[in-house]
PDB file of C-alpha atoms in Angstrom:
ATOM      1  CA  MET A   1      -4.885  17.118  -6.896  1.00 95.00           C
ATOM      2  CA  LEU A   2      -3.374  14.323  -4.801  1.00 97.00           C
ATOM      3  CA  ARG A   3      -0.298  15.138  -2.761  1.00 98.00           C
ATOM      4  CA  TYR A   4       1.905  12.528  -1.109  1.00 98.00           C
ATOM      5  CA  LEU A   5       3.712  14.175   1.818  1.00 98.00           C
ATOM      6  CA  TYR A   6       5.735  12.783   4.697  1.00 97.00           C
ATOM      7  CA  ALA A   7       5.197  14.376   8.097  1.00 97.00           C
ATOM      8  CA  ASP A   8       8.506  16.228   7.908  1.00 97.00           C
ATOM      9  CA  GLU A   9       7.360  17.840   4.639  1.00 97.00           C
ATOM     10  CA  LEU A  10       4.097  19.241   5.976  1.00 97.00           C
ATOM     11  CA  HIS A  11       5.764  22.504   7.019  1.00 97.00           C
ATOM     12  CA  GLU A  12       6.035  23.333   3.321  1.00 96.00           C
ATOM     13  CA  PHE A  13       2.230  23.298   3.099  1.00 96.00           C
ATOM     14  CA  PRO A  14       1.101  24.822   6.419  1.00 96.00           C
ATOM     15  CA  ALA A  15      -2.475  25.649   5.400  1.00 95.00           C
ATOM     16  CA  LEU A  16      -2.991  22.175   3.953  1.00 97.00           C
ATOM     17  CA  ALA A  17      -1.564  20.491   7.055  1.00 97.00           C
ATOM     18  CA  ASP A  18      -3.570  22.685   9.430  1.00 97.00           C
ATOM     19  CA  GLY A  19      -6.752  21.885   7.518  1.00 98.00           C
ATOM     20  CA  MET A  20      -6.040  18.159   7.629  1.00 98.00           C
ATOM     21  CA  PHE A  21      -5.553  17.959  11.403  1.00 98.00           C
ATOM     22  CA  ARG A  22      -8.512  20.251  12.081  1.00 98.00           C
ATOM     23  CA  ASP A  23     -10.756  18.272   9.751  1.00 98.00           C
ATOM     24  CA  ARG A  24      -9.645  15.093  11.505  1.00 98.00           C
ATOM     25  CA  ALA A  25     -10.800  16.607  14.798  1.00 98.00           C
ATOM     26  CA  ASP A  26     -14.092  17.659  13.232  1.00 97.00           C
ATOM     27  CA  GLN A  27     -14.761  14.235  11.714  1.00 95.00           C
ATOM     28  CA  PHE A  28     -13.577  11.876  14.417  1.00 95.00           C
ATOM     29  CA  LYS A  29     -14.319  13.883  17.576  1.00 95.00           C
ATOM     30  CA  THR A  30     -17.234  16.128  16.661  1.00 96.00           C
ATOM     31  CA  ARG A  31     -19.169  14.147  14.076  1.00 94.00           C
ATOM     32  CA  LEU A  32     -18.372  10.550  15.020  1.00 89.00           C
ATOM     33  CA  GLY A  33     -17.822  11.034  18.752  1.00 90.00           C
ATOM     34  CA  TRP A  34     -14.640   8.966  18.913  1.00 91.00           C
ATOM     35  CA  ASP A  35     -12.500   9.091  22.046  1.00 92.00           C
ATOM     36  CA  VAL A  36      -9.601  10.940  20.420  1.00 95.00           C
ATOM     37  CA  TYR A  37      -7.394  13.724  21.712  1.00 95.00           C
ATOM     38  CA  VAL A  38      -7.766  17.204  20.252  1.00 97.00           C
ATOM     39  CA  ASN A  39      -5.076  19.730  21.163  1.00 96.00           C
ATOM     40  CA  GLU A  40      -5.433  23.420  22.003  1.00 96.00           C
ATOM     41  CA  LYS A  41      -5.122  24.285  18.303  1.00 95.00           C
ATOM     42  CA  GLY A  42      -8.161  22.176  17.475  1.00 97.00           C
ATOM     43  CA  GLU A  43      -6.050  19.467  15.834  1.00 97.00           C
ATOM     44  CA  GLU A  44      -6.512  15.705  16.169  1.00 98.00           C
ATOM     45  CA  ARG A  45      -3.119  14.025  16.434  1.00 97.00           C
ATOM     46  CA  ASP A  46      -1.829  10.824  18.014  1.00 97.00           C
ATOM     47  CA  GLN A  47       1.452   8.987  18.559  1.00 97.00           C
ATOM     48  CA  TYR A  48       1.471   7.569  15.043  1.00 98.00           C
ATOM     49  CA  ASP A  49       1.758  11.076  13.637  1.00 98.00           C
ATOM     50  CA  ASP A  50       5.144  11.245  15.385  1.00 97.00           C
ATOM     51  CA  LEU A  51       6.536   8.356  13.288  1.00 97.00           C
ATOM     52  CA  ASN A  52       6.980  10.456  10.129  1.00 97.00           C
ATOM     53  CA  PRO A  53       4.144   8.721   8.286  1.00 98.00           C
ATOM     54  CA  LEU A  54       3.215   9.355   4.692  1.00 98.00           C
ATOM     55  CA  TYR A  55       0.037  11.401   4.225  1.00 98.00           C
ATOM     56  CA  VAL A  56      -2.039  11.264   1.078  1.00 98.00           C
ATOM     57  CA  ILE A  57      -3.950  14.525   0.819  1.00 98.00           C
ATOM     58  CA  TRP A  58      -6.522  15.715  -1.670  1.00 97.00           C
ATOM     59  CA  GLU A  59      -5.805  19.408  -2.212  1.00 96.00           C
ATOM     60  CA  GLU A  60      -8.715  21.478  -3.440  1.00 94.00           C
ATOM     61  CA  PRO A  61      -8.159  24.092  -6.183  1.00 92.00           C
ATOM     62  CA  ASP A  62      -7.968  26.838  -3.539  1.00 93.00           C
ATOM     63  CA  GLY A  63      -5.203  24.961  -1.680  1.00 93.00           C
ATOM     64  CA  SER A  64      -7.417  23.743   1.143  1.00 95.00           C
ATOM     65  CA  HIS A  65      -7.705  20.220   2.549  1.00 97.00           C
ATOM     66  CA  GLY A  66     -10.438  18.150   0.964  1.00 97.00           C
ATOM     67  CA  GLY A  67      -9.577  14.759   2.400  1.00 97.00           C
ATOM     68  CA  SER A  68      -6.668  12.592   3.461  1.00 98.00           C
ATOM     69  CA  MET A  69      -5.347   9.384   4.959  1.00 97.00           C
ATOM     70  CA  ARG A  70      -2.215   8.332   6.858  1.00 98.00           C
ATOM     71  CA  VAL A  71       0.092   5.545   5.718  1.00 98.00           C
ATOM     72  CA  LEU A  72       2.657   3.463   7.630  1.00 98.00           C
ATOM     73  CA  PRO A  73       4.376   0.132   6.883  1.00 97.00           C
ATOM     74  CA  THR A  74       3.183  -2.814   8.958  1.00 97.00           C
ATOM     75  CA  THR A  75       6.804  -3.712   9.735  1.00 96.00           C
ATOM     76  CA  GLY A  76       6.712  -0.997  12.413  1.00 96.00           C
ATOM     77  CA  PRO A  77       4.171   0.275  14.960  1.00 97.00           C
ATOM     78  CA  VAL A  78       0.695   0.381  13.436  1.00 98.00           C
ATOM     79  CA  MET A  79      -2.816   0.639  14.823  1.00 97.00           C
ATOM     80  CA  VAL A  80      -4.010  -2.544  13.142  1.00 97.00           C
ATOM     81  CA  ASN A  81      -1.683  -4.517  15.432  1.00 97.00           C
ATOM     82  CA  GLU A  82      -1.257  -2.366  18.539  1.00 96.00           C
ATOM     83  CA  VAL A  83      -4.802  -1.069  18.985  1.00 95.00           C
ATOM     84  CA  PHE A  84      -7.003  -3.432  16.980  1.00 95.00           C
ATOM     85  CA  GLY A  85      -4.985  -6.647  17.045  1.00 95.00           C
ATOM     86  CA  HIS A  86      -7.833  -8.478  18.791  1.00 94.00           C
ATOM     87  CA  LEU A  87      -9.962  -8.104  15.660  1.00 94.00           C
ATOM     88  CA  ASN A  88      -7.564 -10.471  13.909  1.00 92.00           C
ATOM     89  CA  GLU A  89      -7.408 -12.879  16.874  1.00 89.00           C
ATOM     90  CA  GLY A  90      -4.041 -11.516  17.912  1.00 88.00           C
ATOM     91  CA  GLU A  91      -2.349 -12.482  14.641  1.00 92.00           C
ATOM     92  CA  PRO A  92      -0.179  -9.498  13.664  1.00 95.00           C
ATOM     93  CA  ILE A  93      -0.217  -8.186  10.128  1.00 97.00           C
ATOM     94  CA  CYS A  94       3.465  -7.650   9.420  1.00 97.00           C
ATOM     95  CA  SER A  95       5.020  -7.543   5.961  1.00 97.00           C
ATOM     96  CA  PRO A  96       7.066  -5.043   3.926  1.00 96.00           C
ATOM     97  CA  LEU A  97       4.507  -5.632   1.191  1.00 97.00           C
ATOM     98  CA  ILE A  98       1.539  -4.575   3.345  1.00 98.00           C
ATOM     99  CA  TRP A  99       1.023  -0.975   4.442  1.00 98.00           C
ATOM    100  CA  GLU A 100      -1.606   0.314   6.843  1.00 98.00           C
ATOM    101  CA  VAL A 101      -3.921   3.228   6.127  1.00 97.00           C
ATOM    102  CA  THR A 102      -5.623   5.101   8.967  1.00 97.00           C
ATOM    103  CA  ARG A 103      -7.410   8.383   9.622  1.00 97.00           C
ATOM    104  CA  PHE A 104      -9.340   8.338   6.346  1.00 95.00           C
ATOM    105  CA  CYS A 105     -10.870  11.790   6.595  1.00 95.00           C
ATOM    106  CA  LEU A 106     -13.103  14.002   4.460  1.00 96.00           C
ATOM    107  CA  SER A 107     -13.742  17.669   5.083  1.00 97.00           C
ATOM    108  CA  ARG A 108     -17.331  18.861   5.370  1.00 95.00           C
ATOM    109  CA  THR A 109     -16.954  20.627   2.018  1.00 93.00           C
ATOM    110  CA  ALA A 110     -15.174  17.801   0.171  1.00 93.00           C
ATOM    111  CA  SER A 111     -16.124  17.428  -3.473  1.00 89.00           C
ATOM    112  CA  PRO A 112     -17.958  14.208  -4.449  1.00 87.00           C
ATOM    113  CA  HIS A 113     -14.894  12.589  -6.042  1.00 90.00           C
ATOM    114  CA  THR A 114     -12.568  13.132  -3.078  1.00 94.00           C
ATOM    115  CA  ALA A 115     -13.114   9.776  -1.370  1.00 92.00           C
ATOM    116  CA  GLY A 116     -12.527   7.943  -4.644  1.00 93.00           C
ATOM    117  CA  ALA A 117      -9.394   9.957  -5.334  1.00 95.00           C
ATOM    118  CA  ILE A 118      -7.917   9.037  -1.964  1.00 95.00           C
ATOM    119  CA  MET A 119      -8.822   5.379  -2.464  1.00 94.00           C
ATOM    120  CA  LEU A 120      -7.167   5.530  -5.880  1.00 96.00           C
ATOM    121  CA  SER A 121      -3.924   6.600  -4.212  1.00 97.00           C
ATOM    122  CA  GLY A 122      -3.886   3.259  -2.398  1.00 96.00           C
ATOM    123  CA  GLY A 123      -3.883   1.494  -5.737  1.00 96.00           C
ATOM    124  CA  GLU A 124      -1.135   3.754  -7.056  1.00 97.00           C
ATOM    125  CA  MET A 125       1.042   2.962  -4.036  1.00 97.00           C
ATOM    126  CA  MET A 126       0.456  -0.774  -4.385  1.00 97.00           C
ATOM    127  CA  GLU A 127       1.216  -0.669  -8.091  1.00 96.00           C
ATOM    128  CA  GLY A 128       4.128   1.744  -7.854  1.00 96.00           C
ATOM    129  CA  PHE A 129       5.864   0.169  -4.858  1.00 96.00           C
ATOM    130  CA  GLY A 130       5.006  -3.473  -5.551  1.00 96.00           C
ATOM    131  CA  LEU A 131       2.800  -3.891  -2.485  1.00 97.00           C
ATOM    132  CA  THR A 132       0.424  -6.808  -2.261  1.00 97.00           C
ATOM    133  CA  HIS A 133      -2.128  -5.339   0.157  1.00 97.00           C
ATOM    134  CA  ILE A 134      -3.310  -2.311   2.070  1.00 97.00           C
ATOM    135  CA  ALA A 135      -4.534  -2.996   5.617  1.00 98.00           C
ATOM    136  CA  GLY A 136      -7.059  -0.990   7.557  1.00 96.00           C
ATOM    137  CA  VAL A 137      -9.725  -0.887  10.235  1.00 95.00           C
ATOM    138  CA  PHE A 138     -13.119   0.514   9.319  1.00 92.00           C
ATOM    139  CA  ASP A 139     -16.605   0.912  10.724  1.00 86.00           C
ATOM    140  CA  ALA A 140     -19.893  -0.281   9.292  1.00 81.00           C
ATOM    141  CA  ARG A 141     -20.718   2.971   7.495  1.00 79.00           C
ATOM    142  CA  MET A 142     -17.616   2.632   5.303  1.00 82.00           C
ATOM    143  CA  ILE A 143     -18.614  -0.713   3.759  1.00 84.00           C
ATOM    144  CA  ARG A 144     -21.217   0.919   1.523  1.00 84.00           C
ATOM    145  CA  ILE A 145     -18.816   3.730   0.628  1.00 84.00           C
ATOM    146  CA  TYR A 146     -16.090   1.272  -0.408  1.00 86.00           C
ATOM    147  CA  ARG A 147     -18.591  -0.619  -2.534  1.00 85.00           C
ATOM    148  CA  LEU A 148     -19.724   2.565  -4.268  1.00 85.00           C
ATOM    149  CA  ILE A 149     -16.132   3.628  -4.890  1.00 86.00           C
ATOM    150  CA  GLY A 150     -15.384   0.240  -6.425  1.00 83.00           C
ATOM    151  CA  SER A 151     -12.864  -1.341  -4.056  1.00 85.00           C
ATOM    152  CA  SER A 152     -13.974  -3.511  -1.145  1.00 86.00           C
ATOM    153  CA  PRO A 153     -11.658  -5.167   1.397  1.00 92.00           C
ATOM    154  CA  ILE A 154     -11.347  -8.782   2.454  1.00 92.00           C
ATOM    155  CA  VAL A 155     -12.656  -8.789   6.039  1.00 93.00           C
ATOM    156  CA  LEU A 156     -10.350 -10.670   8.425  1.00 94.00           C
ATOM    157  CA  GLY A 157     -12.324 -10.116  11.622  1.00 94.00           C
ATOM    158  CA  PHE A 158     -14.839  -7.840  13.309  1.00 92.00           C
ATOM    159  CA  GLU A 159     -16.596  -7.009  16.548  1.00 93.00           C
ATOM    160  CA  GLY A 160     -19.912  -5.388  17.373  1.00 92.00           C
ATOM    161  CA  LYS A 161     -23.183  -5.319  15.481  1.00 87.00           C
ATOM    162  CA  GLY A 162     -25.001  -2.977  13.183  1.00 86.00           C
ATOM    163  CA  ARG A 163     -23.716   0.575  13.066  1.00 82.00           C
ATOM    164  CA  ASP A 164     -21.321  -0.143  15.933  1.00 84.00           C
ATOM    165  CA  GLN A 165     -19.463  -2.890  14.076  1.00 90.00           C
ATOM    166  CA  ILE A 166     -15.760  -2.360  13.378  1.00 92.00           C
ATOM    167  CA  SER A 167     -13.721  -4.621  11.115  1.00 94.00           C
ATOM    168  CA  VAL A 168     -10.139  -5.223  10.058  1.00 95.00           C
ATOM    169  CA  GLY A 169      -9.511  -5.974   6.417  1.00 95.00           C
ATOM    170  CA  LEU A 170      -7.053  -6.179   3.555  1.00 96.00           C
ATOM    171  CA  TRP A 171      -7.349  -4.605   0.141  1.00 96.00           C
ATOM    172  CA  PRO A 172      -5.428  -6.764  -2.369  1.00 95.00           C
ATOM    173  CA  TYR A 173      -3.796  -5.145  -5.359  1.00 95.00           C
ATOM    174  CA  SER A 174      -6.002  -5.294  -8.426  1.00 92.00           C
ATOM    175  CA  ALA A 175      -5.421  -3.399 -11.667  1.00 93.00           C
ATOM    176  CA  ASP A 176      -9.120  -3.740 -12.439  1.00 93.00           C
ATOM    177  CA  ASP A 177     -10.024  -2.178  -9.085  1.00 92.00           C
ATOM    178  CA  CYS A 178      -7.633   0.723  -9.743  1.00 94.00           C
ATOM    179  CA  ASN A 179      -9.200   1.428 -13.105  1.00 94.00           C
ATOM    180  CA  ARG A 180     -12.722   1.093 -11.719  1.00 93.00           C
ATOM    181  CA  VAL A 181     -12.002   3.475  -8.820  1.00 94.00           C
ATOM    182  CA  ALA A 182     -10.392   5.976 -11.210  1.00 95.00           C
ATOM    183  CA  GLU A 183     -13.408   5.867 -13.507  1.00 94.00           C
ATOM    184  CA  ARG A 184     -15.882   6.369 -10.680  1.00 92.00           C
ATOM    185  CA  ALA A 185     -13.770   9.197  -9.243  1.00 92.00           C
ATOM    186  CA  GLY A 186     -13.580  10.850 -12.660  1.00 95.00           C
ATOM    187  CA  ILE A 187      -9.777  10.951 -12.601  1.00 96.00           C
ATOM    188  CA  PRO A 188      -7.795   9.685 -15.610  1.00 96.00           C
ATOM    189  CA  ARG A 189      -5.245   7.061 -14.588  1.00 95.00           C
ATOM    190  CA  GLU A 190      -2.472   8.933 -16.375  1.00 96.00           C
ATOM    191  CA  LEU A 191      -3.167  12.012 -14.282  1.00 97.00           C
ATOM    192  CA  SER A 192      -3.203   9.920 -11.100  1.00 97.00           C
ATOM    193  CA  ARG A 193       0.093   8.292 -12.104  1.00 96.00           C
ATOM    194  CA  LEU A 194       1.560  11.715 -12.830  1.00 97.00           C
ATOM    195  CA  TRP A 195       0.758  12.901  -9.303  1.00 97.00           C
ATOM    196  CA  PHE A 196       2.411   9.747  -7.958  1.00 97.00           C
ATOM    197  CA  ARG A 197       5.545  10.136 -10.127  1.00 96.00           C
ATOM    198  CA  THR A 198       5.810  13.809  -9.184  1.00 95.00           C
ATOM    199  CA  ALA A 199       5.944  12.827  -5.512  1.00 96.00           C
ATOM    200  CA  PHE A 200       8.312   9.866  -5.734  1.00 95.00           C
ATOM    201  CA  GLY A 201      10.276  10.378  -8.946  1.00 90.00           C
ATOM    202  CA  PRO A 202      10.860   7.969 -11.827  1.00 85.00           C
ATOM    203  CA  ALA A 203      12.584   5.487  -9.482  1.00 80.00           C
ATOM    204  CA  LYS A 204       9.411   5.354  -7.357  1.00 84.00           C
ATOM    205  CA  GLN A 205      11.408   5.174  -4.153  1.00 89.00           C
ATOM    206  CA  HIS A 206       9.731   5.591  -0.781  1.00 93.00           C
ATOM    207  CA  ARG A 207      11.347   6.329   2.576  1.00 91.00           C
ATOM    208  CA  PHE A 208       9.943   3.198   4.171  1.00 91.00           C
ATOM    209  CA  ALA A 209      12.376   1.056   2.181  1.00 59.00           C
ATOM    210  CA  LEU A 210      15.051   0.934   4.884  1.00 48.00           C
ATOM    211  CA  SER A 211      12.636   0.069   7.682  1.00 43.00           C
ATOM    212  CA  ALA A 212      10.918  -2.540   5.541  1.00 38.00           C
TER     213      ALA A 212
END
């Protein structure tokens, strides 16, 4: 199932949180060779994890971490502006209607539908909170994955070539994309909406409202 958890709620799911940060270290440091910091516990964390972000986590039936991503509003500090702003020619992406997703991570044992399920959560957040776009930075390998899942971004800028290319892009809200991603992930939209409502209640209120 999909869980939507703020950083200050992770203590309620210690095994899930531990798996997420360890899998981030495994994916970004070990497998991809990124220059990221891994602490003595084997966890990959950075300064954006200290901002009480929202995490979307796919929880496997045994309670373990299958995949996840981190979400922050672009009205505050975000990687797309502070780290990768040059990809968009220095033009900041800043709007209460645009949220950034980072640290899209899959465990080594993730089930085939996990990536689609996490992408579907982006659509649920846009639909539920009235967002217009999701922003993100991605490498070349992800372009094919996004296409297979059924939701591709609008590329705003990029650098590098081939497998070393990184891009910044925006995913616009599209009901058709949401339904297509849900179908390819094998998750009924009503079930996905139920997970979203369970997390945020019938009022669909998020904690980023005051900062936005």
